[in-house]
Short mmCIF file of C-alpha atoms in Angstrom, two decimals:
data_model
loop_
_atom_site.label_atom_id
_atom_site.label_comp_id
_atom_site.label_asym_id
_atom_site.label_seq_id
_atom_site.Cartn_x
_atom_site.Cartn_y
_atom_site.Cartn_z
CA UNK A 1 19.09 -10.97 10.18
CA UNK A 2 19.50 -7.89 8.00
CA UNK A 3 20.70 -4.42 8.92
CA UNK A 4 18.17 -1.82 10.01
CA UNK A 5 19.40 0.69 7.42
CA UNK A 6 18.93 -1.86 4.64
CA UNK A 7 15.39 -2.58 5.79
CA UNK A 8 14.51 1.12 5.95
CA UNK A 9 16.02 1.68 2.50
CA UNK A 10 14.05 -1.19 0.96
CA UNK A 11 10.81 -0.03 2.59
CA UNK A 12 11.39 3.50 1.25
CA UNK A 13 12.07 2.03 -2.20
CA UNK A 14 8.84 0.01 -2.01
CA UNK A 15 6.90 3.18 -1.21
CA UNK A 16 8.54 5.05 -4.11
CA UNK A 17 7.85 2.10 -6.43
CA UNK A 18 4.19 1.98 -5.37
CA UNK A 19 3.82 5.69 -6.07
CA UNK A 20 5.44 5.22 -9.50
CA UNK A 21 3.02 2.45 -10.41
CA UNK A 22 0.10 4.59 -9.20
CA UNK A 23 1.32 7.57 -11.24
CA UNK A 24 1.75 5.32 -14.27
CA UNK A 25 -1.80 3.97 -14.02
CA UNK A 26 -3.36 7.39 -13.39
CA UNK A 27 -1.43 9.04 -16.22
CA UNK A 28 -2.25 6.21 -18.60
CA UNK A 29 -5.97 6.25 -17.74
CA UNK A 30 -6.57 9.98 -17.64
CA UNK A 31 -4.47 11.15 -20.59
CA UNK A 32 -4.60 8.23 -22.97
CA UNK A 33 -1.91 7.75 -25.56
CA UNK A 34 -2.70 10.67 -27.89
CA UNK A 35 0.07 13.00 -26.78
CA UNK A 36 3.71 12.21 -27.46
CA UNK A 37 4.65 14.05 -24.26
CA UNK A 38 2.37 11.78 -22.25
CA UNK A 39 3.82 8.74 -23.99
CA UNK A 40 7.36 9.92 -23.20
CA UNK A 41 6.41 10.42 -19.55
CA UNK A 42 4.87 6.94 -19.40
CA UNK A 43 8.01 5.40 -20.91
CA UNK A 44 10.19 7.28 -18.41
CA UNK A 45 8.06 5.94 -15.55
CA UNK A 46 8.30 2.40 -16.91
CA UNK A 47 12.09 2.59 -17.23
CA UNK A 48 12.29 3.97 -13.69
CA UNK A 49 10.18 1.03 -12.52
CA UNK A 50 12.61 -1.29 -14.27
CA UNK A 51 15.58 0.28 -12.46
CA UNK A 52 13.86 -0.12 -9.09
CA UNK A 53 13.03 -3.74 -9.92
CA UNK A 54 16.71 -4.34 -10.65
CA UNK A 55 17.51 -3.04 -7.16
CA UNK A 56 14.92 -5.44 -5.71
CA UNK A 57 16.43 -8.30 -7.73
CA UNK A 58 19.89 -7.38 -6.42
CA UNK A 59 18.50 -7.50 -2.89
CA UNK A 60 17.25 -11.04 -3.52
CA UNK A 61 20.58 -12.09 -5.04
CA UNK A 62 22.55 -10.63 -2.13
CA UNK A 63 20.30 -12.33 0.42
CA UNK A 64 20.69 -15.64 -1.42
CA UNK A 65 24.45 -15.16 -1.29
CA UNK A 66 24.47 -14.15 2.38
CA UNK A 67 22.03 -16.75 3.70
CA UNK A 68 22.57 -19.47 1.12
CA UNK A 69 19.99 -20.41 -1.49
CA UNK A 70 18.50 -23.28 0.50
CA UNK A 71 18.20 -21.17 3.63
CA UNK A 72 16.75 -18.23 1.71
CA UNK A 73 14.00 -20.30 0.10
CA UNK A 74 13.01 -21.96 3.38
CA UNK A 75 11.21 -18.73 4.30
CA UNK A 76 7.81 -18.50 2.59
CA UNK A 77 7.90 -14.69 2.57
CA UNK A 78 11.16 -14.70 0.62
CA UNK A 79 9.66 -17.10 -1.92
CA UNK A 80 6.62 -14.85 -2.36
CA UNK A 81 8.90 -11.81 -2.63
CA UNK A 82 11.01 -13.46 -5.33
CA UNK A 83 7.94 -14.58 -7.30
CA UNK A 84 6.40 -11.12 -7.19
CA UNK A 85 9.64 -9.49 -8.37
CA UNK A 86 10.08 -11.96 -11.25
CA UNK A 87 6.43 -11.63 -12.35
CA UNK A 88 6.52 -7.84 -12.14
CA UNK A 89 9.80 -7.76 -14.06
CA UNK A 90 8.18 -9.80 -16.84
CA UNK A 91 5.08 -7.58 -16.94
CA UNK A 92 7.09 -4.36 -17.14
CA UNK A 93 9.25 -5.76 -19.93
CA UNK A 94 6.15 -6.93 -21.82
CA UNK A 95 4.61 -3.49 -21.33
CA UNK A 96 7.71 -1.81 -22.75
CA UNK A 97 7.90 -4.14 -25.74
CA UNK A 98 4.22 -4.28 -26.73
CA UNK A 99 2.45 -1.41 -28.43
CA UNK A 100 -0.90 -3.24 -28.68
CA UNK A 101 -3.43 -1.73 -26.25
CA UNK A 102 -4.89 -5.10 -25.23
CA UNK A 103 -1.63 -6.55 -23.98
CA UNK A 104 -0.54 -3.23 -22.48
CA UNK A 105 -3.79 -3.18 -20.49
CA UNK A 106 -3.16 -6.76 -19.39
CA UNK A 107 0.24 -5.80 -18.07
CA UNK A 108 -1.37 -3.33 -15.65
CA UNK A 109 -1.79 -6.29 -13.35
CA UNK A 110 1.55 -5.23 -11.86
CA UNK A 111 -0.32 -2.36 -10.17
CA UNK A 112 -2.29 -4.82 -8.10
#
């Protein structure tokens, strides 16, 4: 139902996003938050994650427009995809807004 180039692009973006989340978790665990350079790198990774999530959200919006909302949400995989994107979006935003270590650690769930 979708173009092959679009599918390949989204899969490549998923791989890049997964590597970003992995880099974020490794950098956060190994270096801590003592260095301002490390903190700046972590913030840059988080904002990059946010940009990629916007692209994923646009994909969902475009598919809803192309297929129709009712038709889009008839497919269980699309529902799961939308829920994961919305939940991850919320966790990244919480992680960017919260300085408290406990809630920042909680937001690492997005790496799962």
